[in-house]
mmCIF file of N, CA and C in Angstrom:
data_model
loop_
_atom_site.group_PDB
_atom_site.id
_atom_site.type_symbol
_atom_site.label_atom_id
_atom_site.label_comp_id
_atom_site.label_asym_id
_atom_site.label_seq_id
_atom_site.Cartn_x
_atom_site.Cartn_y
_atom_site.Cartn_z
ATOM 1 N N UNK A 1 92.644 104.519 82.140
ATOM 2 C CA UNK A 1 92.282 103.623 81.064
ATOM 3 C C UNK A 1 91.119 102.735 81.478
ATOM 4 N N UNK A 2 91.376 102.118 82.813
ATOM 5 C CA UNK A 2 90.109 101.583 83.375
ATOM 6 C C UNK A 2 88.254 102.312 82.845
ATOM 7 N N UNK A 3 88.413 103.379 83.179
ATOM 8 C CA UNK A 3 87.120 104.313 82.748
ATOM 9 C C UNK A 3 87.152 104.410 81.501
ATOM 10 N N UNK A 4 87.982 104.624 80.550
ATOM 11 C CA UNK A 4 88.168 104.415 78.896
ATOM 12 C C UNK A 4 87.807 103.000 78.699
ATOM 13 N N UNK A 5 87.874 101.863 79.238
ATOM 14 C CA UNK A 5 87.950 100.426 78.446
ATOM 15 C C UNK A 5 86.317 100.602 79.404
ATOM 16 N N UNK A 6 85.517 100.828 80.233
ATOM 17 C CA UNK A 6 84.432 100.563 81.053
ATOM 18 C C UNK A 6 83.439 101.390 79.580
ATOM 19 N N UNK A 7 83.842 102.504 79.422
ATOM 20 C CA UNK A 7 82.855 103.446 78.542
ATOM 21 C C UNK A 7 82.580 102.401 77.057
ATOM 22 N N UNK A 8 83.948 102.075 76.786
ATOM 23 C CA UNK A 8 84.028 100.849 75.559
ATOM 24 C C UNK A 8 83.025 99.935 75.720
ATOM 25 N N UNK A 9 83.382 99.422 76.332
ATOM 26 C CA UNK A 9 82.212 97.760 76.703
ATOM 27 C C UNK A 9 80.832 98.194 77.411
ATOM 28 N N UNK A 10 81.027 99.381 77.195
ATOM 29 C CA UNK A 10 79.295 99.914 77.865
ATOM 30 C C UNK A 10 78.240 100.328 76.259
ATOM 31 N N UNK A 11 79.067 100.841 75.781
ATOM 32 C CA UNK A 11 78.501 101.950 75.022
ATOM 33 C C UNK A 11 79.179 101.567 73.126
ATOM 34 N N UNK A 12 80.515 100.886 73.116
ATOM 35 C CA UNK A 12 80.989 101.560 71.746
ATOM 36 C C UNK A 12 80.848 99.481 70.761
ATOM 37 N N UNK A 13 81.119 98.412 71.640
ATOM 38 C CA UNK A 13 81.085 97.420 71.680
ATOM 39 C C UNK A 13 79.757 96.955 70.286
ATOM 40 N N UNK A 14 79.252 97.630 70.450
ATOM 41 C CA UNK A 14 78.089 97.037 69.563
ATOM 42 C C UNK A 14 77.775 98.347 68.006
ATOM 43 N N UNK A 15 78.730 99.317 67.957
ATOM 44 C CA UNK A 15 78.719 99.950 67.022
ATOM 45 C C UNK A 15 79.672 99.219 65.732
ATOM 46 N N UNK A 16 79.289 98.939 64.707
ATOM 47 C CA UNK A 16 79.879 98.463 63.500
ATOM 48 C C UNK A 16 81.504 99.121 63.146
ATOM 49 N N UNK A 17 81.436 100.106 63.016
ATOM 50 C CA UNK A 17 82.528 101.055 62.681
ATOM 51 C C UNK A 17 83.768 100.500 64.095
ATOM 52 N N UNK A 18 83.169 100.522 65.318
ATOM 53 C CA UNK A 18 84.222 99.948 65.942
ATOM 54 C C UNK A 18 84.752 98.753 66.564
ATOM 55 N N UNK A 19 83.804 97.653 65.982
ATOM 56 C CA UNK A 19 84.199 96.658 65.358
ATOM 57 C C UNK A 19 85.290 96.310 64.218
ATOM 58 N N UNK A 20 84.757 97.339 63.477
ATOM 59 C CA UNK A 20 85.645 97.368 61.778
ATOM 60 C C UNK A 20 87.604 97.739 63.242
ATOM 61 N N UNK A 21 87.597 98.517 63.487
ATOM 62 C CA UNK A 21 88.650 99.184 63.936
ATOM 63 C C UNK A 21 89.433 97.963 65.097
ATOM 64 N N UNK A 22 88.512 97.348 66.403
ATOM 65 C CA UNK A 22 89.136 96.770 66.641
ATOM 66 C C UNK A 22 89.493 95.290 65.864
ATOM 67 N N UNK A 23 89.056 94.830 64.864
ATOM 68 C CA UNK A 23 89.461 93.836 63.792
ATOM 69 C C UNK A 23 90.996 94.182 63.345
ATOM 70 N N UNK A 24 90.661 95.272 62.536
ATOM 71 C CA UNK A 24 92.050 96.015 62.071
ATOM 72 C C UNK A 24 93.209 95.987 62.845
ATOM 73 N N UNK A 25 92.971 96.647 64.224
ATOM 74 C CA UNK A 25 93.794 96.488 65.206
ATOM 75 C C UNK A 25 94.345 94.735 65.587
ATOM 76 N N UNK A 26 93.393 93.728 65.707
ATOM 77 C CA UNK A 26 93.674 92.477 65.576
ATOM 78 C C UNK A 26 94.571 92.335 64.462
ATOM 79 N N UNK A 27 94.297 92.364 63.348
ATOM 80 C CA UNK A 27 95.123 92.112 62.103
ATOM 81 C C UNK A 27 96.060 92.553 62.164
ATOM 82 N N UNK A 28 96.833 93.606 62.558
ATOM 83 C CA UNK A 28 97.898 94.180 62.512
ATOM 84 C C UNK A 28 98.707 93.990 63.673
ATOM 85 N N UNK A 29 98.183 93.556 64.880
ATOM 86 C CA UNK A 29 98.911 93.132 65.885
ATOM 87 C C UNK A 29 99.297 91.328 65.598
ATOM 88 N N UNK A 30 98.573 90.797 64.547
ATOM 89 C CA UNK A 30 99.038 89.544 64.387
ATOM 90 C C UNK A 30 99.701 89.563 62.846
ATOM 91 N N UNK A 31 100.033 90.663 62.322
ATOM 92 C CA UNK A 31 100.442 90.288 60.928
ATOM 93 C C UNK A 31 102.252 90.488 61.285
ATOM 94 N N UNK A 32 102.653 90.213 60.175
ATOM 95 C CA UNK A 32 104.208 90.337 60.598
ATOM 96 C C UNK A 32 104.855 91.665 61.003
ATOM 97 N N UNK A 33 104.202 92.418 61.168
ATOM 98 C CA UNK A 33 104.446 93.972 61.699
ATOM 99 C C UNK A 33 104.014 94.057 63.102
ATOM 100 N N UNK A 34 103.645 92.536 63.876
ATOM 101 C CA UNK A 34 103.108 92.484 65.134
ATOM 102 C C UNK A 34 104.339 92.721 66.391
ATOM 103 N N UNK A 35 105.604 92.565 65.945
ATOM 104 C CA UNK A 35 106.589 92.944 66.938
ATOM 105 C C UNK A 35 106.280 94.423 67.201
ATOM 106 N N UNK A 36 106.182 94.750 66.076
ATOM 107 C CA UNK A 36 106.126 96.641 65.970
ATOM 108 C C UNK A 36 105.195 97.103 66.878
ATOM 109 N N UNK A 37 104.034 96.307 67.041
ATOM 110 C CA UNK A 37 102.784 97.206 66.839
ATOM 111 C C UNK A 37 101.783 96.204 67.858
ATOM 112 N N UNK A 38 101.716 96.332 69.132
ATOM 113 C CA UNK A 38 100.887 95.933 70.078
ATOM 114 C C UNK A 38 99.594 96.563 70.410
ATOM 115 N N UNK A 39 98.402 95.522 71.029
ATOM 116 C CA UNK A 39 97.441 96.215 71.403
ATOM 117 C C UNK A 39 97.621 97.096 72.939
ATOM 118 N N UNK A 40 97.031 98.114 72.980
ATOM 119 C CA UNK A 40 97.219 98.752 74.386
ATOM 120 C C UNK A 40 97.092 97.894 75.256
ATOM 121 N N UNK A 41 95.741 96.730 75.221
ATOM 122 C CA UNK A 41 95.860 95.409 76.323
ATOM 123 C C UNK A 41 96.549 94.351 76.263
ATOM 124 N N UNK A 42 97.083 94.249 75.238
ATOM 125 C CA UNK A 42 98.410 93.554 75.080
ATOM 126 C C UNK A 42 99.887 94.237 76.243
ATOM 127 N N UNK A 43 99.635 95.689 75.965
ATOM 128 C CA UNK A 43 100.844 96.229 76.830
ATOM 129 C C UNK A 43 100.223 96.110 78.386
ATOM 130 N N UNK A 44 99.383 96.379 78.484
ATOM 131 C CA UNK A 44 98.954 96.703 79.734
ATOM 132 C C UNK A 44 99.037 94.971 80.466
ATOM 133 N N UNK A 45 98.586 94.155 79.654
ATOM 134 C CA UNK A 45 98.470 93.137 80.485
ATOM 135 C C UNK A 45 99.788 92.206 80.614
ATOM 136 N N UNK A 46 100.542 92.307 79.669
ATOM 137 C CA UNK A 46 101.871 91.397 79.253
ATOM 138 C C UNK A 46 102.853 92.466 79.379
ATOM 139 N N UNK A 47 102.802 93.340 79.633
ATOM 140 C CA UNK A 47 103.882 94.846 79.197
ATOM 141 C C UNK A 47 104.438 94.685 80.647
ATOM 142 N N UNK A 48 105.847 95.940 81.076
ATOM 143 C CA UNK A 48 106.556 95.801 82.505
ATOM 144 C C UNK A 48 107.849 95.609 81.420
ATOM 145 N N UNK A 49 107.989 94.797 81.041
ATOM 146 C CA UNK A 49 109.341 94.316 80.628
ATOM 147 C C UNK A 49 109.870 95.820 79.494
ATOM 148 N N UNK A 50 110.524 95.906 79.119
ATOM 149 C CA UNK A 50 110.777 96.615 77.815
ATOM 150 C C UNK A 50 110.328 98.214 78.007
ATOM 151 N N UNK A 51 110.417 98.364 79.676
ATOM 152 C CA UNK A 51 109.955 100.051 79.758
ATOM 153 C C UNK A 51 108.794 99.905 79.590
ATOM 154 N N UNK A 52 107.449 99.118 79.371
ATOM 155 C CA UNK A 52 106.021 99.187 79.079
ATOM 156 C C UNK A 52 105.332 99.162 80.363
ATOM 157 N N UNK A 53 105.683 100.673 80.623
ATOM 158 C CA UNK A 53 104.358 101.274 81.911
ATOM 159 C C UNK A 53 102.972 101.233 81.435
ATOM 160 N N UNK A 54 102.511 101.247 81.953
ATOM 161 C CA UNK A 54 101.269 102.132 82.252
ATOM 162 C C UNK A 54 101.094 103.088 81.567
ATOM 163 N N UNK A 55 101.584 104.189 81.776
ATOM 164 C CA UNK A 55 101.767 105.402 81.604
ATOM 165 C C UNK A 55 102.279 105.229 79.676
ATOM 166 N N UNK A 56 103.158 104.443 79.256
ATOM 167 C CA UNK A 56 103.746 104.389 78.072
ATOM 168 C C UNK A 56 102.797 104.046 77.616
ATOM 169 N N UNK A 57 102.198 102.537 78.290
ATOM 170 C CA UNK A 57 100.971 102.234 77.015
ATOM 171 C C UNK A 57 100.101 102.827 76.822
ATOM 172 N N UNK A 58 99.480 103.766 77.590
ATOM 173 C CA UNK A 58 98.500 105.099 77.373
ATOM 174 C C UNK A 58 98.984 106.021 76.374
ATOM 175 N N UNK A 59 100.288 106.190 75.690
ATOM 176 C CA UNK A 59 100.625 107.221 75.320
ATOM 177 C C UNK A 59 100.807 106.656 74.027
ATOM 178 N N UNK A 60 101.235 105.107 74.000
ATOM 179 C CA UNK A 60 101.074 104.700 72.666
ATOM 180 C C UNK A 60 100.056 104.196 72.108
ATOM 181 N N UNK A 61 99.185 104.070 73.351
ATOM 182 C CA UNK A 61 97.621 103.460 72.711
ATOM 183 C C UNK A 61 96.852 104.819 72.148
ATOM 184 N N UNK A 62 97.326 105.935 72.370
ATOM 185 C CA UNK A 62 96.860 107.084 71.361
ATOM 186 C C UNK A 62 97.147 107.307 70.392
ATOM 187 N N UNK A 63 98.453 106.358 70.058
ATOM 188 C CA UNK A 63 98.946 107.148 69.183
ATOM 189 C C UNK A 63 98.341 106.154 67.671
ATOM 190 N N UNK A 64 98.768 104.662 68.569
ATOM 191 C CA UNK A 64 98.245 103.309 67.690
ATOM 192 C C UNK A 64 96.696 103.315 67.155
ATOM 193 N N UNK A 65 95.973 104.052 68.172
ATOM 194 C CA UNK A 65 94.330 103.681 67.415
ATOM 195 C C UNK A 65 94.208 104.814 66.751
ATOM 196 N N UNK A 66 94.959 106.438 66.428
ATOM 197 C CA UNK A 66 95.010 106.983 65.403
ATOM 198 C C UNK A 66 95.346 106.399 63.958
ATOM 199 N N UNK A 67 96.422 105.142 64.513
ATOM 200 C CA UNK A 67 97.082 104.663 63.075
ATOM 201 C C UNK A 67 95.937 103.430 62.985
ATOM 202 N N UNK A 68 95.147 102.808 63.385
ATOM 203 C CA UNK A 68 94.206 102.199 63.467
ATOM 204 C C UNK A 68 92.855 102.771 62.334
ATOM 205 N N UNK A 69 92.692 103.633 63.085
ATOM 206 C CA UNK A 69 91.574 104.762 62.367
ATOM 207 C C UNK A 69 91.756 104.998 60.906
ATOM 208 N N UNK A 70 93.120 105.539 60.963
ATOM 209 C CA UNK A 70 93.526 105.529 59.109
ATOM 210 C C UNK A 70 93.233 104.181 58.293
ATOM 211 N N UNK A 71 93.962 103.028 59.115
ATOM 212 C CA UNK A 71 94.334 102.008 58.522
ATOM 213 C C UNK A 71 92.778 101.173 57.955
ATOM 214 N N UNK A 72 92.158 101.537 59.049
ATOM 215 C CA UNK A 72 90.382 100.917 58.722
ATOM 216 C C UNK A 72 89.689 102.087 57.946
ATOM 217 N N UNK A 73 89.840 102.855 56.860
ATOM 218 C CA UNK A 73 89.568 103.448 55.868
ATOM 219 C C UNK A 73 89.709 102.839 54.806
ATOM 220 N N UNK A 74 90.896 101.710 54.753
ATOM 221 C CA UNK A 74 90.750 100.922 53.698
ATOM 222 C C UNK A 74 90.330 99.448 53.694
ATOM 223 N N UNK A 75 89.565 99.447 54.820
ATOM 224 C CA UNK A 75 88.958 97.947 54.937
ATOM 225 C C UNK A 75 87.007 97.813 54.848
ATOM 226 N N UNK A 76 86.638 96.701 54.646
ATOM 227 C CA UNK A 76 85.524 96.800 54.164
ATOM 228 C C UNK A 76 84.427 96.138 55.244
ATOM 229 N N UNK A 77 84.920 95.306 56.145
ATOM 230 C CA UNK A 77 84.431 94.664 56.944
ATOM 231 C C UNK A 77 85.172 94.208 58.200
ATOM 232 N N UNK A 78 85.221 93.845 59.047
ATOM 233 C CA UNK A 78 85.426 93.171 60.131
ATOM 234 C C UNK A 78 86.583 92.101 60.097
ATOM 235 N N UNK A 79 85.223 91.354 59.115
ATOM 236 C CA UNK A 79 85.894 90.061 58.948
ATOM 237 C C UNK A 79 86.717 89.637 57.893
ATOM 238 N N UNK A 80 87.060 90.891 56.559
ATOM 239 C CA UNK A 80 88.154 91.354 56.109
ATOM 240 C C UNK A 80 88.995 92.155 56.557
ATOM 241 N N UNK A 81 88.994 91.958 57.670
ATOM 242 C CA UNK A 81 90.088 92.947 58.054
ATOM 243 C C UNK A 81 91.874 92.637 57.778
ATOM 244 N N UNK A 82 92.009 91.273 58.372
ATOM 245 C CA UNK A 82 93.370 90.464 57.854
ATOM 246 C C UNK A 82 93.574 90.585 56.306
ATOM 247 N N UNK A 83 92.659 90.074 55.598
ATOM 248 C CA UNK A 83 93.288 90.139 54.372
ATOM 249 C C UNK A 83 93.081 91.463 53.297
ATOM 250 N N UNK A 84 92.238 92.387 54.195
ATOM 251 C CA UNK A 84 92.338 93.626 53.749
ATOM 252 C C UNK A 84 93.077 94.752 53.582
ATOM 253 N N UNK A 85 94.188 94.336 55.221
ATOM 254 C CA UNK A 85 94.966 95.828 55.319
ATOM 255 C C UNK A 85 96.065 95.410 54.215
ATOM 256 N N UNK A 86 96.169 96.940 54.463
ATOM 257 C CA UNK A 86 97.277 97.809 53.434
ATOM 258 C C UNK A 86 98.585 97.155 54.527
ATOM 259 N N UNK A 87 99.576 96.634 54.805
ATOM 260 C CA UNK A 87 100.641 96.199 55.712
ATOM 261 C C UNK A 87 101.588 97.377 55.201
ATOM 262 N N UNK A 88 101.444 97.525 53.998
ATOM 263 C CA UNK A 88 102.630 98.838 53.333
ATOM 264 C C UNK A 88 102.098 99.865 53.801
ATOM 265 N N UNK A 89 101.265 100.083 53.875
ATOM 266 C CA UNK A 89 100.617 101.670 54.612
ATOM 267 C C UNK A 89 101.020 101.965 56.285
ATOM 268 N N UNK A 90 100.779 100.490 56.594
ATOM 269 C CA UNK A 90 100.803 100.557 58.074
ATOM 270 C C UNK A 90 101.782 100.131 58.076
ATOM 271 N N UNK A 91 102.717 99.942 57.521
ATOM 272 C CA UNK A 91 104.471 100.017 57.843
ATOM 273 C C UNK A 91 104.943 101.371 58.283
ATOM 274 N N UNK A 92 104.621 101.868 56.677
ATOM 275 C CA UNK A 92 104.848 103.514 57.156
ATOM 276 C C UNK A 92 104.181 103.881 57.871
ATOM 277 N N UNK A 93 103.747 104.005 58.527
ATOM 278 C CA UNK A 93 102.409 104.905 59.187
ATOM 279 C C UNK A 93 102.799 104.554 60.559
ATOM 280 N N UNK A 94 103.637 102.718 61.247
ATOM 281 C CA UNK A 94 104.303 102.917 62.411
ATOM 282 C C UNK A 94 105.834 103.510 62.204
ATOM 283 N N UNK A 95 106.286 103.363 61.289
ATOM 284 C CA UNK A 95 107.372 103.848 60.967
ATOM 285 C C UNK A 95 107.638 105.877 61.864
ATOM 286 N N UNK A 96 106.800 106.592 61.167
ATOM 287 C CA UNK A 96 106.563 107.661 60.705
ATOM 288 C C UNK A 96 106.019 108.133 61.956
ATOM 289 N N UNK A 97 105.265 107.534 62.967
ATOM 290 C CA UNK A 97 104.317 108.045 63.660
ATOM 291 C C UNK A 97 104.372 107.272 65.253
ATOM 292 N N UNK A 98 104.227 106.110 65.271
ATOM 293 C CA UNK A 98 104.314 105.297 66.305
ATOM 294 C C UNK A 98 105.931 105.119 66.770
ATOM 295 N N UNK A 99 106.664 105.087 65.848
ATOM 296 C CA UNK A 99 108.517 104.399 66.495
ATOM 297 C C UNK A 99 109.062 105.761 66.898
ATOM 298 N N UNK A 100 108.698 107.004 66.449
ATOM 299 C CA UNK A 100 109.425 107.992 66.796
ATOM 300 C C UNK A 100 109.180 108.296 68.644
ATOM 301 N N UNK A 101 107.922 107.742 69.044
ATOM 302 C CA UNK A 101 107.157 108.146 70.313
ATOM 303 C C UNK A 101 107.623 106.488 70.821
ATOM 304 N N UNK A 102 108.089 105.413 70.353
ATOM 305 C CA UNK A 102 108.665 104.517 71.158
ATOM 306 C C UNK A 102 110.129 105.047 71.731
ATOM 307 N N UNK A 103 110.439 105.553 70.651
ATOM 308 C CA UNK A 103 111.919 105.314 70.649
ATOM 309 C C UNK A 103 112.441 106.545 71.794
ATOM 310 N N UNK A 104 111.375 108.115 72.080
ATOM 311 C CA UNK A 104 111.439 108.863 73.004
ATOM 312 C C UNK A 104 111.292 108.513 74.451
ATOM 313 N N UNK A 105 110.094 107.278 74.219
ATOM 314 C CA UNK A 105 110.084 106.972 75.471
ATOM 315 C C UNK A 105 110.660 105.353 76.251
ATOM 316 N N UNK A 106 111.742 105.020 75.049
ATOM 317 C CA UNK A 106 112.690 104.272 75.540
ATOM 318 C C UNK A 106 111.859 102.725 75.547
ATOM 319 N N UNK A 107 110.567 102.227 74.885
ATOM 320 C CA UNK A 107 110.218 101.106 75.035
ATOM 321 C C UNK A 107 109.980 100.642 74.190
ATOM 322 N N UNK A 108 110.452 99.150 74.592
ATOM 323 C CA UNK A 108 110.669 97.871 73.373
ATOM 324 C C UNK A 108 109.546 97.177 73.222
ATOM 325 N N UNK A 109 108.525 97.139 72.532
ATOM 326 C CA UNK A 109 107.326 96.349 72.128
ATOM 327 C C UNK A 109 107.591 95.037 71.822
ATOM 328 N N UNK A 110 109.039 94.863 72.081
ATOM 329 C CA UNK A 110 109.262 93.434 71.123
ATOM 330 C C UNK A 110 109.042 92.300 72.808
ATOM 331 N N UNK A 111 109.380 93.105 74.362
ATOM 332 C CA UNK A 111 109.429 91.954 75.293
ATOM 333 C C UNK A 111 107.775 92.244 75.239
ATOM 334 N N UNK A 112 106.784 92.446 74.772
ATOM 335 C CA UNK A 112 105.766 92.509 75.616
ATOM 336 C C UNK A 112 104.436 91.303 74.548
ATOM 337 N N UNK A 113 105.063 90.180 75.165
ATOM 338 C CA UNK A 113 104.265 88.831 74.953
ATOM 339 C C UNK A 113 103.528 87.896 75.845
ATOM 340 N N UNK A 114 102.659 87.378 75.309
ATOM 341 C CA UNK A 114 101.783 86.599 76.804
ATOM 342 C C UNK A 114 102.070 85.233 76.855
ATOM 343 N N UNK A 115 103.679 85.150 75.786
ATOM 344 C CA UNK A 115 103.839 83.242 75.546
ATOM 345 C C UNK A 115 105.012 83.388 77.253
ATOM 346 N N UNK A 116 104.719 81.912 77.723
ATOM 347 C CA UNK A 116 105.413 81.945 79.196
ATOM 348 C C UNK A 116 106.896 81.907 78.782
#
């Protein structure tokens, strides 16, 4: 992930479209579906507790910026991103897609917080 987040902040950081995406991703990790639904550096840096390896958050951070990708199809900007998403879409969409791959690999998104 190290070489994935280095290529990011080298290269993808200043493209619009993934801006739009990590916004989205903001919005949805702070909307009330935020127990559900963490950022991969959220797991990686606050994660350990709740089964949140390494290894897990790699597997759900694939799975989350797919549901990311969808979810910023219906947003228009950045800085609509909060009051843009669909929360009903992306209910289902962790429902359906993201909890089935928590629940296989046994981890709770709910311990993985950065409050002390």
């Amino acid at each position: 992930m190290a070489l994935e987040n280095y290529v990011e902040m080298q290269s993808s950081t200043a493209d619009p479209q993934f801006r739009l995406c990590k916004a989205v991703e903001n919005a949805l990790e702070n909307s009330p579906l935020g127990a559900r639904f963490r950022s991969r550096y959220a797991m990686v840096c606050y994660g350990g507790a709740g089964n949140v390896t390494y290894a897990n958050a790699q597997a759900l951070g694939r799975v989350q910026w797919e549901i990311v990708l969808e979810l910023a199809k219906g947003v228009s900007s950045a800085e609509e991103a909060a009051a843009q998403l669909d929360v009903a879409q992306a209910e289902r969409l962790l429902a359906e897609r993201l909890e089935p791959l928590q629940k296989e690999l046994q981890v709770d998104l709910a311990t993985v917080s950065h409050a002390a």
